[in-house]
Structures are given as structure tokens and as C-alpha cells.
Amino acid sequence: MTRNSIVFDNVSYNFGKKEIFKNLSFEVPAGQTVGIMGPSGTGKTTLLRLMGGQIQPDTGTVFVEGKDLKKIKRTELFELRKCLGMLFQSGALFSDLTVFENVAFPLKEHTRLNGEMIRYLVLIKLNSVGLRGAAHLFPRELSGGMQRRVALARAMALDPKLIMYDEPFTGLDPIALGVISNLIKDVGSVYECTNVIVSHDIEETARISNLLYVLSEGEIIGQGSPQDLKKDDSPRLRQFLNGLPDGPVPFHYPAPEYMDSLIGVKNTKRTIIKRDD
Amino acid sequence: MFVHALKQIGRFSFEILSSMGRALRLLSSALIRRPDHRNIPLIIGQVYQLGVLSILIIVCSGFAIGAVLALQGYTQLVRVGSESALGLGVALVLVMEIGPVVSALLFAGRAGSAVTAEIGLMKATEQLASMEMIGVDPIARIIAPRFWGGFIVLPLLALMFSVVGVWAGSLVAVDWLGVYSGSFWSVMEQGVDFFDHVMKGIIKSIVFGFVVIWISLYQGYDSLPTSEGLSTATTNTVVFSSVWILVLDFFLTLMMFEL
């Protein structure tokens, strides 16, 4: 029987009055690379925050490595996070630490390795993302793409069982993109690490994932292997995968009628332009 | 109209209560997760950041205020021929009142606002969230060392303020205005009691240190992750700290003199 790293069981989550997820259920099998795709604002980053226990669902249960995130104590949650890695969309590097110190941070906090061993490990991780030569620099001295590569090295520092990537391919040049996507793939296959990739990059995510989920309006509109999704002719899925502006998946954030907003005649909560006359 | 006003009052009251709840929760978390031996260097780092780097402003202000007190006191006391009590007056005012209060106000402006800005920025740039995801509790790693560091340094800064103030007072009174050195120091020595006067000043600065660093940490940790949110939080730290220092000073003085 396949072991699951992550299980979402009937998860609902609201942000203020906006419903983000409604009875969402899916699994992430252990040791697989799973891509989660969907239009902007569909809650992909929120999904990762639920997986990391940073926020709790309103209803339903999230299991990570067999643990119910709602029931475990705070200390247990921090213990669990030692075997998780997360790449933030912004990189989220510690701005007062150098690149080397950023990658060494989890090793220093959670292992009893001596300084020399930590140095080896950090240099190995930095070399894998092509930034060994930038070890002495501060994050502010790096470009956005380079910061994300350092953040990736930091996420992999403890060789975690599960790594979550929030838009790992954004801001990378074509060479870095190829190297990083292969690195993510290798981490999954060589170390049997579970990868969860949240991305807009359909082509790259599909290339390295074993399983894909497509989210829209708080629910899963397509799932399966990249080959299965290519064959799926559901209109919502086709619209997203083919990048079509018109279709069942709305491009616009919920708003009053366009003309009503422009001329300001309807009683809308936030009318963008009101007529002076 | 009336219902709307009532709604606003209700919302405002709820906001205040909820904010107080969050502040208490942060404080209790910081107290529970008092740093262990591994975090001692972090506290020492904060003592440097919050204390040592505040010394210059404390020394300069203490010197200026001590000198002004001596000048003002001399002009009044010399009229009744009591300038020999000048040292005592300067010392008592500094140790019991101005030292703790002004050093706390300066501490809120220099160190408190810096703590709020630092933590607020860490929150806005997801550094606190990434620390959590690495399995390191930001309350233990970031909040608690700053809390203990701030709590420790303010009484020391207040004492330094008073010592420098008394020294500046002696420079003005003895070396400049010609007050007899023997009477300046001996009346001060006879009149200032450690437990009756100095200790009361220390207790005040301990309370002020606790309140200022708590407000600073809470404002940073609870700030909105935007530039406006950060600016509001930093302003709130200075404003709330200053008001609380002055209000608490009144009540502490009332209690200490058993009025």
C-alpha cells in the first residue's frame, strides 16, 4: 500500500469572508514529486501554509507524515518541521546573515555537527545551486533569482523527507531553470524525498512531476499524471493548460459589472471611479 | 446614526480587547520560553544592541540634564543660602525621578523603535515564517532574547544616567559656580539612602524596562506586513511607551510614598 506524506481530508478554509477551499481532499504519496498548479489567487500558497501547519483549516484535517496538524502540540509541530523543507516565494532569507550562514542555520540549530562538517555540507548544498562562490555575500547583494537558489539550498540543508516549493521557477534564467528543476527531480529520486511544487510553470512542473493537481476556485479540477492531464478534455482544465482567457475559469477577480464601475451608477461597495457631476 | 456609532464603539472595544489578548499571549510565550544556555549568546548580543549602543545618548542626556538641574537648583538655593544642599537635591531628583523616567523615554525612542522595526521587517519579509518552517521557534529565538536583553539593560542605563547626571551637577556646582565641594558631597552622602531612594529608582526602571520592551516586541510582532503597517507600529511603540512610562511613574511614586 502506498504511504502518503500529506493527506488533506475534507479541508475547508476561509480568509475573512472569502472561501478559499471547500471540502478539499487529496493525497501526496511519499517519495513522489507532486505539482500543484492553478490560476493566480486560487490559494496555492495558502495550501502550502496549511501543509506546514502555519495556519489551521476551519474544518477538515491535514495529515503530514501521519500526524494530524490540528491535534499535535506546538513542540511536536516544531519537531515535525525539522524533517520538512520549504522554499518561500520570496526566498525569505535572513537578511542579516550571509549566504553561508543562511544555509548553515538549520544545520547549526538541529545537528551537533562540528564547524568543519557544517562547512562541507553548506558548500556542497551551495555548489548544487551554483552559488558556492557567493557564500560570503549578503542576500541584499544577490538578485531575486539567486536569493531563491540560496533559499533552495537552505531548504535542502537537512535532507528533509518532504520539501515544499512555492513557485521555484519564478525569476530564474533559462540555465538556472534547467539546473534547478533537475535538482528538484534528483532530490526526489535519489533521496526518496517527497516534493510538493506549487507553480504556474505548466511545462517545467509537468516535466518533473509524477502527479499533478490543478486547482481552481477552491477545488481540484484535474488530477493525474502529466500524460493523463494532457488527455483530459474537461473545459476548465483545457482552458488553464492552454492559457485561454475565455472559459469557465474566471480571469477577473469578482467585481460588479465593468460599465457600472466606470460610470459609478450602481451602489457598489468599492466603486473605482465616481462621476463628479 | 446612533446604531452606527454604537457599532463603531463595539468594534473599537473589541479591537482593543483582542489586541490586549494577543499582547498577553506574546508575553506569556516569551516568559515560558526563557532562553536556555544555548541562547545566552543571543541575550548578550541584545544587551549589546539595546544597551551598549544606547550608552552614548544616555550619557549625553544625563550630562545635560544633571548640569541644568545644578544650574537651576543653584539659582534658587543661593537666594536662601542653602546651596550646600544642591548635591542632595540633584542626586535625589535624578535617582528617584528623572533618571528612570528620562532614560526609559530615551530607551523607547532609540532601542524600542529599533526592536519594533526589526521584528516588523522580519515579519514582512517572511523571515519569521521561514524560521518557523525550519523548525526554530521565533518566540524563543527572536522574541525572548530581546525581551530579557531589554529587561536587563534599562535599570543599568538608568543608573548610568543618574551617575553621569550627578557628576555633571558637581562639575557645574563645584567647579564652575564655586559651591564648597565638601558640603556638596557630604550632604548628598547623608541624605541619599540606598533602600529609601536608589532602590525605588531601580524598581521604577525595572517596571519601565518590562513595559517598554513588551510594547516594542508586541508592536513589531503584530504589525501589518506593509510599509504603512511598519511605520504605524514604530510610531505606536514610541507613543504608547512614553504614555505608559509617565502614567506608571505617577502610580509608582504614589505607592512608594504611601500617599
Coordinates of N, CA and C in Angstrom, one line a residue, chain A residues 71-152:
Chain A
K71 N -4.0 18.4 15.9 CA -4.0 17.8 17.3 C -2.6 17.8 17.9
I72 N -1.6 18.0 17.1 CA -0.2 17.9 17.7 C 0.1 19.2 18.5
K73 N 0.9 19.0 19.5 CA 1.3 20.2 20.3 C 2.3 21.0 19.5
R74 N 2.5 22.3 20.0 CA 3.4 23.2 19.3 C 4.8 22.6 19.2
T75 N 5.3 22.0 20.3 CA 6.6 21.5 20.3 C 6.7 20.3 19.3
E76 N 5.7 19.5 19.2 CA 5.7 18.4 18.3 C 5.7 18.9 16.8
L77 N 5.0 20.0 16.6 CA 4.9 20.6 15.3 C 6.3 21.1 14.9
F78 N 7.0 21.7 15.8 CA 8.4 22.2 15.5 C 9.3 21.0 15.3
E79 N 9.1 19.9 16.0 CA 9.9 18.7 15.8 C 9.6 18.2 14.4
L80 N 8.3 18.1 14.0 CA 8.0 17.6 12.7 C 8.6 18.5 11.6
R81 N 8.7 19.8 11.8 CA 9.2 20.7 10.8 C 10.7 20.5 10.5
K82 N 11.4 19.8 11.5 CA 12.8 19.6 11.3 C 13.0 18.6 10.1
C83 N 12.0 17.8 9.8 CA 12.1 16.9 8.6 C 11.3 17.5 7.4
L84 N 11.0 18.7 7.5 CA 10.3 19.4 6.3 C 11.2 20.5 5.8
G85 N 11.1 20.8 4.5 CA 11.8 22.0 4.0 C 10.8 22.8 3.2
M86 N 11.0 24.1 3.2 CA 10.1 24.9 2.4 C 10.8 26.0 1.7
L87 N 10.6 26.1 0.5 CA 11.1 27.3 -0.3 C 10.0 28.3 -0.4
F88 N 10.2 29.5 0.1 CA 9.2 30.5 0.1 C 9.3 31.2 -1.3
Q89 N 8.2 31.8 -1.7 CA 8.1 32.5 -2.9 C 9.1 33.7 -3.0
S90 N 9.3 34.3 -1.8 CA 10.2 35.5 -1.8 C 11.6 35.1 -1.4
G91 N 11.8 33.8 -1.1 CA 13.1 33.4 -0.7 C 13.2 33.4 0.8
A92 N 12.8 34.5 1.4 CA 12.7 34.7 2.9 C 14.0 34.3 3.6
L93 N 15.1 34.8 3.0 CA 16.4 34.6 3.6 C 16.6 35.5 4.8
F94 N 17.4 35.1 5.8 CA 17.7 36.0 6.9 C 18.6 37.1 6.4
S95 N 18.1 38.3 6.5 CA 18.8 39.4 5.8 C 20.1 39.8 6.5
D96 N 20.3 39.5 7.8 CA 21.5 39.9 8.5 C 22.5 38.8 8.5
L97 N 22.2 37.7 7.8 CA 23.2 36.6 7.8 C 23.7 36.5 6.3
T98 N 24.9 36.0 6.2 CA 25.5 35.8 4.8 C 24.8 34.6 4.2
V99 N 25.1 34.4 2.9 CA 24.6 33.2 2.2 C 25.0 31.9 2.9
F100 N 26.3 31.9 3.3 CA 26.8 30.7 4.0 C 26.0 30.5 5.3
E101 N 25.9 31.6 6.1 CA 25.2 31.4 7.4 C 23.8 31.1 7.3
N102 N 23.1 31.5 6.2 CA 21.7 31.2 5.9 C 21.6 29.7 5.7
V103 N 22.5 29.1 4.9 CA 22.4 27.7 4.6 C 22.8 26.9 5.9
A104 N 23.8 27.4 6.6 CA 24.2 26.7 7.8 C 23.2 26.8 9.0
F105 N 22.3 27.7 8.9 CA 21.4 28.0 10.1 C 20.7 26.7 10.5
P106 N 20.0 26.0 9.6 CA 19.3 24.8 10.1 C 20.2 23.7 10.6
L107 N 21.4 23.6 10.0 CA 22.4 22.6 10.5 C 22.9 22.9 11.9
K108 N 23.1 24.2 12.1 CA 23.6 24.6 13.4 C 22.5 24.4 14.5
E109 N 21.3 24.7 14.1 CA 20.2 24.6 15.1 C 19.8 23.2 15.4
H110 N 19.9 22.3 14.4 CA 19.3 21.0 14.7 C 20.3 19.8 14.6
T111 N 21.6 20.1 14.5 CA 22.5 19.0 14.5 C 23.6 19.3 15.5
R112 N 24.4 18.3 15.8 CA 25.6 18.6 16.7 C 26.9 18.4 15.9
L113 N 26.8 18.7 14.6 CA 28.0 18.6 13.7 C 29.0 19.7 14.0
N114 N 30.2 19.3 13.9 CA 31.2 20.4 14.2 C 31.3 21.4 13.0
G115 N 32.0 22.5 13.3 CA 32.1 23.5 12.3 C 32.6 23.1 10.9
E116 N 33.6 22.2 10.9 CA 34.2 21.8 9.7 C 33.2 21.0 8.8
M117 N 32.5 20.1 9.5 CA 31.5 19.3 8.8 C 30.3 20.2 8.3
I118 N 29.9 21.2 9.1 CA 28.9 22.1 8.6 C 29.4 22.8 7.4
R119 N 30.7 23.2 7.4 CA 31.2 23.9 6.2 C 31.2 23.1 5.0
Y120 N 31.5 21.8 5.1 CA 31.5 20.9 3.9 C 30.0 20.8 3.4
L121 N 29.1 20.6 4.3 CA 27.7 20.4 3.9 C 27.2 21.7 3.2
V122 N 27.5 22.8 3.8 CA 27.0 24.1 3.2 C 27.6 24.3 1.9
L123 N 28.8 24.0 1.7 CA 29.5 24.2 0.4 C 28.9 23.2 -0.7
I124 N 28.6 22.0 -0.2 CA 28.0 21.0 -1.1 C 26.6 21.5 -1.6
K125 N 25.8 22.0 -0.6 CA 24.5 22.5 -1.0 C 24.6 23.7 -1.9
L126 N 25.5 24.6 -1.6 CA 25.6 25.8 -2.4 C 26.1 25.5 -3.8
N127 N 27.0 24.5 -3.8 CA 27.6 24.1 -5.1 C 26.4 23.6 -6.0
S128 N 25.5 22.9 -5.4 CA 24.4 22.2 -6.2 C 23.5 23.3 -6.8
V129 N 23.5 24.5 -6.2 CA 22.6 25.5 -6.8 C 23.5 26.6 -7.5
G130 N 24.8 26.3 -7.6 CA 25.7 27.1 -8.4 C 26.1 28.4 -7.7
L131 N 26.1 28.4 -6.4 CA 26.4 29.7 -5.7 C 27.4 29.5 -4.6
R132 N 28.3 28.5 -4.8 CA 29.4 28.3 -3.8 C 30.3 29.6 -3.7
G133 N 30.4 30.2 -4.9 CA 31.3 31.5 -4.9 C 30.6 32.7 -4.2
A134 N 29.3 32.6 -3.9 CA 28.6 33.7 -3.3 C 28.4 33.5 -1.8
A135 N 29.1 32.5 -1.3 CA 28.9 32.2 0.1 C 29.1 33.3 1.1
H136 N 30.0 34.2 0.8 CA 30.3 35.3 1.7 C 29.4 36.6 1.5
L137 N 28.6 36.5 0.5 CA 27.7 37.7 0.2 C 26.5 37.7 1.1
F138 N 25.9 38.9 1.3 CA 24.6 39.0 2.0 C 23.5 38.9 1.0
P139 N 22.3 38.5 1.4 CA 21.2 38.4 0.5 C 20.9 39.6 -0.3
R140 N 21.1 40.8 0.3 CA 20.8 42.1 -0.4 C 21.8 42.3 -1.6
E141 N 22.9 41.5 -1.6 CA 23.8 41.7 -2.7 C 23.5 40.7 -3.9
L142 N 22.5 39.9 -3.7 CA 22.1 38.9 -4.8 C 20.9 39.4 -5.5
S143 N 20.7 38.8 -6.7 CA 19.5 39.1 -7.5 C 18.4 38.2 -6.9
G144 N 17.1 38.5 -7.3 CA 16.0 37.8 -6.8 C 16.1 36.3 -7.1
G145 N 16.5 35.9 -8.3 CA 16.7 34.5 -8.7 C 17.7 33.8 -7.9
M146 N 18.9 34.6 -7.6 CA 19.9 34.0 -6.8 C 19.5 33.8 -5.4
Q147 N 18.7 34.7 -4.9 CA 18.2 34.5 -3.5 C 17.4 33.3 -3.4
R148 N 16.6 33.0 -4.4 CA 15.7 31.9 -4.4 C 16.6 30.6 -4.5
R149 N 17.7 30.6 -5.2 CA 18.6 29.5 -5.2 C 19.2 29.2 -3.9
V150 N 19.6 30.3 -3.2 CA 20.1 30.1 -1.8 C 19.1 29.5 -0.9
A151 N 17.8 30.0 -1.1 CA 16.7 29.6 -0.2 C 16.5 28.1 -0.5
L152 N 16.7 27.7 -1.7 CA 16.5 26.3 -2.1 C 17.6 25.4 -1.4

